[in-house]
PDB file of C-alpha atoms and ligand atoms in Angstrom:
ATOM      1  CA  UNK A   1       0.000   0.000   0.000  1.00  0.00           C
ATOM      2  CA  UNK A   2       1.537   3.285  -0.805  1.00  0.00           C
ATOM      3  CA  UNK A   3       0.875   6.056   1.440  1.00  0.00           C
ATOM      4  CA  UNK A   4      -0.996   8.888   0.463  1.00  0.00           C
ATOM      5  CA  UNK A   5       0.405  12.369  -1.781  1.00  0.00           C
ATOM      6  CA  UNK A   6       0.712  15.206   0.192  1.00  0.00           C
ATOM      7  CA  UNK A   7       0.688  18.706  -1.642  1.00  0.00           C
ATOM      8  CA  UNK A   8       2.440  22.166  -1.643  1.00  0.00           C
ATOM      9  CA  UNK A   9       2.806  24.862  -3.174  1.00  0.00           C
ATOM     10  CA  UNK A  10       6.005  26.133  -4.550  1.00  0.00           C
ATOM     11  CA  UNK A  11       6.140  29.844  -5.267  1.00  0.00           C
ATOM     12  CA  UNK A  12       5.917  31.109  -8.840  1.00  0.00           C
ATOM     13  CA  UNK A  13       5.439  35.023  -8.651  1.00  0.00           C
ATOM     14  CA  UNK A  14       5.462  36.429  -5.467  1.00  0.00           C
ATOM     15  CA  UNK A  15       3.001  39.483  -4.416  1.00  0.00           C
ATOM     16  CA  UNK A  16       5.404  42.220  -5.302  1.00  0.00           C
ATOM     17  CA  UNK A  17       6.334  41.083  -8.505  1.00  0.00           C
ATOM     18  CA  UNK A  18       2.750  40.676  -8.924  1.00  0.00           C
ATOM     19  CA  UNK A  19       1.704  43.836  -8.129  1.00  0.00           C
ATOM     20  CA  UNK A  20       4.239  45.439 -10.853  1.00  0.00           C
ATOM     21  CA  UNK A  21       2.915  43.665 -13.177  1.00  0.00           C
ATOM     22  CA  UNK A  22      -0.601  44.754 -12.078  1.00  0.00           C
ATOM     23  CA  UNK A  23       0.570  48.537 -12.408  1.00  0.00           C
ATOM     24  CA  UNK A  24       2.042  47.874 -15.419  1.00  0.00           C
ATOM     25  CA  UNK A  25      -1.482  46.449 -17.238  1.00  0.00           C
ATOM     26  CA  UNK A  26      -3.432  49.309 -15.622  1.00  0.00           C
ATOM     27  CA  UNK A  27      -0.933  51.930 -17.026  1.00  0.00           C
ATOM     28  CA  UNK A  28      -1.497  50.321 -20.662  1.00  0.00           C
ATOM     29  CA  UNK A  29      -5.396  50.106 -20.429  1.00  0.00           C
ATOM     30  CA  UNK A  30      -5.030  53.694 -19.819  1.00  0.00           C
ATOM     31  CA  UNK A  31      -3.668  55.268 -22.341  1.00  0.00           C
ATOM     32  CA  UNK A  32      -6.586  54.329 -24.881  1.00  0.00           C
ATOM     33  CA  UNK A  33      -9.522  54.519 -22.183  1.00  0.00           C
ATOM     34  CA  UNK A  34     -12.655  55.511 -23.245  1.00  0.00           C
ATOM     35  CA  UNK A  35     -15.442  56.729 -20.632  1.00  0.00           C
ATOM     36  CA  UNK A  36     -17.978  54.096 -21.817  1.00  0.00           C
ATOM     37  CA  UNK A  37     -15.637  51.636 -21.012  1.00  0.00           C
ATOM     38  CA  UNK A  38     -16.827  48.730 -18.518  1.00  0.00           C
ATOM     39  CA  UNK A  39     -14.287  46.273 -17.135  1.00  0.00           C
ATOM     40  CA  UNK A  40     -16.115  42.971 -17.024  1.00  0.00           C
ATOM     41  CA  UNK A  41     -13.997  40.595 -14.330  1.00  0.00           C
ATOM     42  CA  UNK A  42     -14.908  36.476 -14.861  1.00  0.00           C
ATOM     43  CA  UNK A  43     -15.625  35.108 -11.432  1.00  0.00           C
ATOM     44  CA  UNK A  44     -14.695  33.820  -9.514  1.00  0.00           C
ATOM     45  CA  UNK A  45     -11.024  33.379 -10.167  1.00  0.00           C
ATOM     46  CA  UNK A  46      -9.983  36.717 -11.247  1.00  0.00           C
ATOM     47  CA  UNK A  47     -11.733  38.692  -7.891  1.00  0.00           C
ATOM     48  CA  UNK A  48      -8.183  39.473  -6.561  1.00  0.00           C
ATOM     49  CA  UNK A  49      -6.683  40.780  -9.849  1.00  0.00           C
ATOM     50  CA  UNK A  50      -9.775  42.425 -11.128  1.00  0.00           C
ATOM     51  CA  UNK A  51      -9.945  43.892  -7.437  1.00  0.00           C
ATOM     52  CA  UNK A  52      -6.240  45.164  -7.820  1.00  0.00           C
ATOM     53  CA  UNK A  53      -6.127  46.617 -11.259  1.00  0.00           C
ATOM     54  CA  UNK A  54      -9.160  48.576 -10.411  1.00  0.00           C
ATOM     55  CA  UNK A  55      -7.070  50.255  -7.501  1.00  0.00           C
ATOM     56  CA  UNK A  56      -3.845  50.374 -10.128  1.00  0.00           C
ATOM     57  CA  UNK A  57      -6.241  51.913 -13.004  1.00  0.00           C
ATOM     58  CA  UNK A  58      -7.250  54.625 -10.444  1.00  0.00           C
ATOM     59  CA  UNK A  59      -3.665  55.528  -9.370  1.00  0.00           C
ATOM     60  CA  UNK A  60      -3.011  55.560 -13.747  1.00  0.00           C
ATOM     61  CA  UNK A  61      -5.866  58.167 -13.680  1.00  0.00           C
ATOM     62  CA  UNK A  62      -8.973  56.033 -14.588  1.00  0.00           C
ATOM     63  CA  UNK A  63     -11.845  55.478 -12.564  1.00  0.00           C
ATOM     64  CA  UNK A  64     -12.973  52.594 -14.372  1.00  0.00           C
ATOM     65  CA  UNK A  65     -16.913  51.305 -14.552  1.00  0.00           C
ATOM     66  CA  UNK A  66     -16.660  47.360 -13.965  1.00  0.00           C
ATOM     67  CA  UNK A  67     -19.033  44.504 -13.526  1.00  0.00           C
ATOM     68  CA  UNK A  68     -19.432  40.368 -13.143  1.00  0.00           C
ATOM     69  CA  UNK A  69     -19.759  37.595 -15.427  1.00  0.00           C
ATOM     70  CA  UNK A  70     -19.861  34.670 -13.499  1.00  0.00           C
ATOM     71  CA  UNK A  71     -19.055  31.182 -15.786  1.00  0.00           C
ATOM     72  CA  UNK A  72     -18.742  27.795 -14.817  1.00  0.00           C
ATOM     73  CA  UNK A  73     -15.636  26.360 -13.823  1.00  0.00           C
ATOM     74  CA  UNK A  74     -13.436  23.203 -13.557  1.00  0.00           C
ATOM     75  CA  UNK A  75     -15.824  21.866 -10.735  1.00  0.00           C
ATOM     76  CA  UNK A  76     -13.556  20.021  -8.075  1.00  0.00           C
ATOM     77  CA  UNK A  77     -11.243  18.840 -10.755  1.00  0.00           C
ATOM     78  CA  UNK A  78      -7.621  20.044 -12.653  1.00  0.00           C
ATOM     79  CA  UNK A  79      -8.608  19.938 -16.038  1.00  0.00           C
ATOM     80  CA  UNK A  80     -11.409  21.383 -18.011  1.00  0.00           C
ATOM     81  CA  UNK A  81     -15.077  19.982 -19.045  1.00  0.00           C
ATOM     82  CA  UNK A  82     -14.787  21.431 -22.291  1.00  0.00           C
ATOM     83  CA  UNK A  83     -18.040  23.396 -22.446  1.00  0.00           C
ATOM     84  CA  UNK A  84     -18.621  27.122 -20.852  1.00  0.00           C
ATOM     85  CA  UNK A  85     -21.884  28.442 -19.642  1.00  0.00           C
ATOM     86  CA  UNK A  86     -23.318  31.444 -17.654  1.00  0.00           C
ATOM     87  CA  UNK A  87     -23.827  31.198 -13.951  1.00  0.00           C
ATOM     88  CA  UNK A  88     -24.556  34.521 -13.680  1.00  0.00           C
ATOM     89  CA  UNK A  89     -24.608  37.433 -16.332  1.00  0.00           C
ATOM     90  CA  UNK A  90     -23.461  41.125 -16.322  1.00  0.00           C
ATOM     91  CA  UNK A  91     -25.955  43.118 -15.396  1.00  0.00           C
ATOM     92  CA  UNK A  92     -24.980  46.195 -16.652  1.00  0.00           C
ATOM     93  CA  UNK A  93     -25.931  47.845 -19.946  1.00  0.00           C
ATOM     94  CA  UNK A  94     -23.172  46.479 -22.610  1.00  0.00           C
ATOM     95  CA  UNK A  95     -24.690  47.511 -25.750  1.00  0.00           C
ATOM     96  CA  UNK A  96     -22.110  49.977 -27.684  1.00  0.00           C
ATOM     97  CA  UNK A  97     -19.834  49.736 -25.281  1.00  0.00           C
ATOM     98  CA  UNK A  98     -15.686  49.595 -25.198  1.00  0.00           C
ATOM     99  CA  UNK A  99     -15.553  46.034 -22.630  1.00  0.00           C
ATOM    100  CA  UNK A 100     -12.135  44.500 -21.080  1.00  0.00           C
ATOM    101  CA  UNK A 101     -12.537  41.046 -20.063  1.00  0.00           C
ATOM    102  CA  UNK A 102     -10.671  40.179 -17.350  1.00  0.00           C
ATOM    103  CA  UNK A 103      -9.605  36.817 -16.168  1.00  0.00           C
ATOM    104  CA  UNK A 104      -6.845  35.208 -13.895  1.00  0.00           C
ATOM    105  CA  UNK A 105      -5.701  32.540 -16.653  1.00  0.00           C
ATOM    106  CA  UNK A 106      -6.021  31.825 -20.111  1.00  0.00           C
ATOM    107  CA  UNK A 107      -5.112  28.258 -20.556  1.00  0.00           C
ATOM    108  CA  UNK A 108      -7.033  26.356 -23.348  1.00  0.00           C
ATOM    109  CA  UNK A 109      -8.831  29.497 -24.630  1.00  0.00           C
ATOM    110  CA  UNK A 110     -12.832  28.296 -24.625  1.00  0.00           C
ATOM    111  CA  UNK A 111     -13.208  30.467 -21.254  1.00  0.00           C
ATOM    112  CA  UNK A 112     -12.281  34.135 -22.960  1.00  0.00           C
ATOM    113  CA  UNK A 113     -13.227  33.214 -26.295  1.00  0.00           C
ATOM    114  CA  UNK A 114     -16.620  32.209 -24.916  1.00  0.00           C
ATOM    115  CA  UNK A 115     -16.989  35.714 -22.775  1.00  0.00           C
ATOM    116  CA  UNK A 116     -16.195  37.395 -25.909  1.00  0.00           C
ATOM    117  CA  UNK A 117     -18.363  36.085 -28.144  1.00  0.00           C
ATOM    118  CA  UNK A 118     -20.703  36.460 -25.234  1.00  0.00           C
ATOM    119  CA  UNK A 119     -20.084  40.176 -24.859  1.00  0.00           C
ATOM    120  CA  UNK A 120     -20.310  40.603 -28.392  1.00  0.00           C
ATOM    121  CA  UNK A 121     -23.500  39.050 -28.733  1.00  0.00           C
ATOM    122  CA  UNK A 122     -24.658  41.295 -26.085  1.00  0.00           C
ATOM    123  CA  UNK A 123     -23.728  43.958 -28.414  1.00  0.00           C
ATOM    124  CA  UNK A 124     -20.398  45.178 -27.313  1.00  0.00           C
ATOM    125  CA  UNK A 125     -18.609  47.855 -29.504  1.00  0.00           C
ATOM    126  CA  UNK A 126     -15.391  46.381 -28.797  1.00  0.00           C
ATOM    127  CA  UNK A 127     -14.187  43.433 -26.608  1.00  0.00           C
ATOM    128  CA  UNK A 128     -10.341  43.671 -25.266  1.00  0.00           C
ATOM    129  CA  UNK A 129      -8.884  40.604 -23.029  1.00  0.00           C
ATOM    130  CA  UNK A 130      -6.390  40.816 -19.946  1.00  0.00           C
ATOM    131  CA  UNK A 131      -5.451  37.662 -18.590  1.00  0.00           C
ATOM    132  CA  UNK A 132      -3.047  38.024 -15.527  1.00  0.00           C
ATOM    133  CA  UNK A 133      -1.658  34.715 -16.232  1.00  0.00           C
ATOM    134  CA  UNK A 134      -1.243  32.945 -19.902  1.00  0.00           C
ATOM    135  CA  UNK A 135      -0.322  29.290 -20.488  1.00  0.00           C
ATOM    136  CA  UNK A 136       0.325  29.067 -24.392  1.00  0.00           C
ATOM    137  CA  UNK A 137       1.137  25.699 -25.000  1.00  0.00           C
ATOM    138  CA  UNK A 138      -2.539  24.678 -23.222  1.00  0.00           C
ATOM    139  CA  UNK A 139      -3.904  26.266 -26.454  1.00  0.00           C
ATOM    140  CA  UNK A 140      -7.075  24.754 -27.669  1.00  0.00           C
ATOM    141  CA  UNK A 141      -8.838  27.678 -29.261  1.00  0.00           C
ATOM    142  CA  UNK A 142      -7.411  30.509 -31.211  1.00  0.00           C
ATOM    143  CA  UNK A 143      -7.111  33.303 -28.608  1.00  0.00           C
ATOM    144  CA  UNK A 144      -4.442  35.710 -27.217  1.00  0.00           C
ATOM    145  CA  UNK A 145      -4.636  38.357 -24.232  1.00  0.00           C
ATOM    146  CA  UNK A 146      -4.594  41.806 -25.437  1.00  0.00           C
ATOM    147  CA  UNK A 147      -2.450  42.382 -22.213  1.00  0.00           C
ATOM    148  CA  UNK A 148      -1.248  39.349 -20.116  1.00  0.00           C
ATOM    149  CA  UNK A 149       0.848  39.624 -16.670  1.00  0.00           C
ATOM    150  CA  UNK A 150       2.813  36.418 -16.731  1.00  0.00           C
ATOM    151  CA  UNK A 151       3.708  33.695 -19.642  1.00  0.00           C
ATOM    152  CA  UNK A 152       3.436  30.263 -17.424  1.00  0.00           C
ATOM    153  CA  UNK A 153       4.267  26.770 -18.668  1.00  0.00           C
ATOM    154  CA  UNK A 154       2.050  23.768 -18.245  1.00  0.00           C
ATOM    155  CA  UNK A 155       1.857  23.599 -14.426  1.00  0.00           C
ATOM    156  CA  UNK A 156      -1.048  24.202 -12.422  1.00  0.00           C
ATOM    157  CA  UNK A 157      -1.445  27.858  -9.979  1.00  0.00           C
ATOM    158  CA  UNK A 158      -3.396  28.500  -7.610  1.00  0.00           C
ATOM    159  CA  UNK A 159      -2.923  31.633  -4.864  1.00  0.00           C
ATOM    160  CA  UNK A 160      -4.211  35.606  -5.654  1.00  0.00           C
ATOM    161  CA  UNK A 161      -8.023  34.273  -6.148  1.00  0.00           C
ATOM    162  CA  UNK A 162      -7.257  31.118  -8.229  1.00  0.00           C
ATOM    163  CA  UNK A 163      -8.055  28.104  -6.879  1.00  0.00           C
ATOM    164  CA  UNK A 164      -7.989  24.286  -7.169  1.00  0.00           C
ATOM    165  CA  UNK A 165     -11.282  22.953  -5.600  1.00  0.00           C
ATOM    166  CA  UNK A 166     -12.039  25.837  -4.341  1.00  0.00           C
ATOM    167  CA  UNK A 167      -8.869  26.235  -1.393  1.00  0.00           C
ATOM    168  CA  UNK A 168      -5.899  28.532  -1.533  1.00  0.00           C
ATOM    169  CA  UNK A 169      -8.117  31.714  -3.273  1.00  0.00           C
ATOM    170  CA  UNK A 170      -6.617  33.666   0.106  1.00  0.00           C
ATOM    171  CA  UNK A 171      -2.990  33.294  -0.894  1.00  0.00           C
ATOM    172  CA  UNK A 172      -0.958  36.482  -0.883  1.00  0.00           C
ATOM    173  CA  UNK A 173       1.358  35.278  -3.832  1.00  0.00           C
ATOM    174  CA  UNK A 174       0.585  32.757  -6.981  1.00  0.00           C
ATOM    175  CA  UNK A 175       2.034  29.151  -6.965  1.00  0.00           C
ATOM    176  CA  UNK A 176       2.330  25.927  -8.702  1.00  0.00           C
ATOM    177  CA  UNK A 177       0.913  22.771  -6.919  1.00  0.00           C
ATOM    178  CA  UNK A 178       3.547  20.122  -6.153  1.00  0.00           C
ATOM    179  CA  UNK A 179       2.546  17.028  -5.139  1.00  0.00           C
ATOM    180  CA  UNK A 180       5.290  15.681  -2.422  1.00  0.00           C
ATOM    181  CA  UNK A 181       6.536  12.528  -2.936  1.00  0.00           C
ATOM    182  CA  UNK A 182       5.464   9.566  -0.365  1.00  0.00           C
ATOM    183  CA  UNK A 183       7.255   9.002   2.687  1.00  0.00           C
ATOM    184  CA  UNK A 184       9.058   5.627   2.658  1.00  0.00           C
TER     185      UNK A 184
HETATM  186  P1  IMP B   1      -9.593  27.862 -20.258  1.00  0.00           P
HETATM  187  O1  IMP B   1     -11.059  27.982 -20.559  1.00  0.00           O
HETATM  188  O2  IMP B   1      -9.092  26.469 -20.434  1.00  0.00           O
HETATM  189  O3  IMP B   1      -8.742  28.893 -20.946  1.00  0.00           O
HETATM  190  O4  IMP B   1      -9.447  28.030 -18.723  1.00  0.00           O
HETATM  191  C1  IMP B   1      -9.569  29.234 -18.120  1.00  0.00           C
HETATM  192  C2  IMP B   1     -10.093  29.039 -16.715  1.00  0.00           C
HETATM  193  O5  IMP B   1      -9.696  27.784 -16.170  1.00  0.00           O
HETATM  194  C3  IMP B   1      -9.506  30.093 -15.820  1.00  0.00           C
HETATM  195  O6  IMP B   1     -10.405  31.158 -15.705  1.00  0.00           O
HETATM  196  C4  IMP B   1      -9.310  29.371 -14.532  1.00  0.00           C
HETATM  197  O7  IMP B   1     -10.455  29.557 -13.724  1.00  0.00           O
HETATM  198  C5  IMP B   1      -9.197  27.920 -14.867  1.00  0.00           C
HETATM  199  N1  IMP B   1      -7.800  27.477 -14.842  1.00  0.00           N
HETATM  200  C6  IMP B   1      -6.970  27.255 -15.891  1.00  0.00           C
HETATM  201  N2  IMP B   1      -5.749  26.899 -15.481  1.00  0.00           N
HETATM  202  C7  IMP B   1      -5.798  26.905 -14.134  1.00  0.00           C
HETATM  203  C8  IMP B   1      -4.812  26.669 -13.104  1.00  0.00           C
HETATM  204  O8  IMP B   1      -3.625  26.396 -13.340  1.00  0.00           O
HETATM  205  N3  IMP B   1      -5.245  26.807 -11.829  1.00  0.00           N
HETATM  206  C9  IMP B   1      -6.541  27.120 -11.498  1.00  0.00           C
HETATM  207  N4  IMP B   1      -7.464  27.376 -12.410  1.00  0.00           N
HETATM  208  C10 IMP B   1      -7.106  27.267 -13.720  1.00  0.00           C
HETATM  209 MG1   MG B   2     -11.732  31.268 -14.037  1.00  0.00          MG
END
């Protein structure tokens, strides 16, 4: 009988170095905002960013309209179901408006895509996408981030509001979930 995996979390971008990066988005989404622009923020995994570049997006000089879309998720599990529906809409008026979608990750692409072809459908003007944290080689639908914080490999984060089965949203810093090998 083999004894059972213990996890932990190794650190991938600590809290200053995401904060920087944070500052650094917000300072970009300024310089072409428009005031009918509305942040949209995909719960519930991008609360802490969305929550941070609102603050960082006031200090650039914007004082930024946002609201909720609220998808479904992974569930309990590591990899994705495939299919993307609403949980809960945005409520606010999108109809030609400027939108920025943000999200924590973009990993296989159906999440974003979906909430743009969403917003779009809702009659957006315009749909940008910020994804704090993009994993490339995941890629299973043709989609990039307008503005992305961090270019991850294959490995799985939790920390900042990103979760895996729901634990570890509270985590001051992102990390990468190591699974420890058995004690002998
Ligand atoms: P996609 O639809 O495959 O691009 O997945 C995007 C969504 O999956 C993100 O909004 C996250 O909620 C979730 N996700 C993707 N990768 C990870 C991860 O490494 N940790 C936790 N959640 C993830
Ligand atoms: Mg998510």
């Amino acid at each position: 009988m083999t004894a059972p995996r213990e996890t932990s979390i190794r650190m991938l971008y600590d809290g200053s170095t995401i904060a920087d990066r944070v500052e650094r988005i917000a300072e970009r989404l300024a310089e072409n905002h428009t005031r009918d622009r509305l942040m949209v923020a995909i719960l519930k995994g991008s609360f802490v960013f969305a929550a941070d570049l609102m603050r960082a997006l006031m200090r650039a000089g914007v004082d930024a309209d946002i609201d909720f879309l609220r998808l479904s998720s992974y569930g309990q599990g590591t990899s994705s179901s495939g299919t993307v529906t609403v949980l809960c809409d945005v409520a606010a008026e999108i109809a030609d408006r400027d939108v920025v979608v943000i999200d924590d990750i973009l990993d296989t692409g159906r999440t974003l895509a979906f909430a743009r072809e969403h917003l779009l459908a809702r009659g957006a003007r315009s749909v940008e996408t910020v994804a704090l944290i993009d994993k490339p080689a995941r890629r299973q639908v043709r989609i990039q981030a307008d503005h992305a914080g961090f270019r991850c490999e294959d490995v799985f984060v939790v920390g900042y509001g990103i979760d895996m089965g729901q634990r570890y949203r509270g985590l001051p810093f992102i990390g990468h979930v190591v699974e420890d090998a058995p004690e002998r």
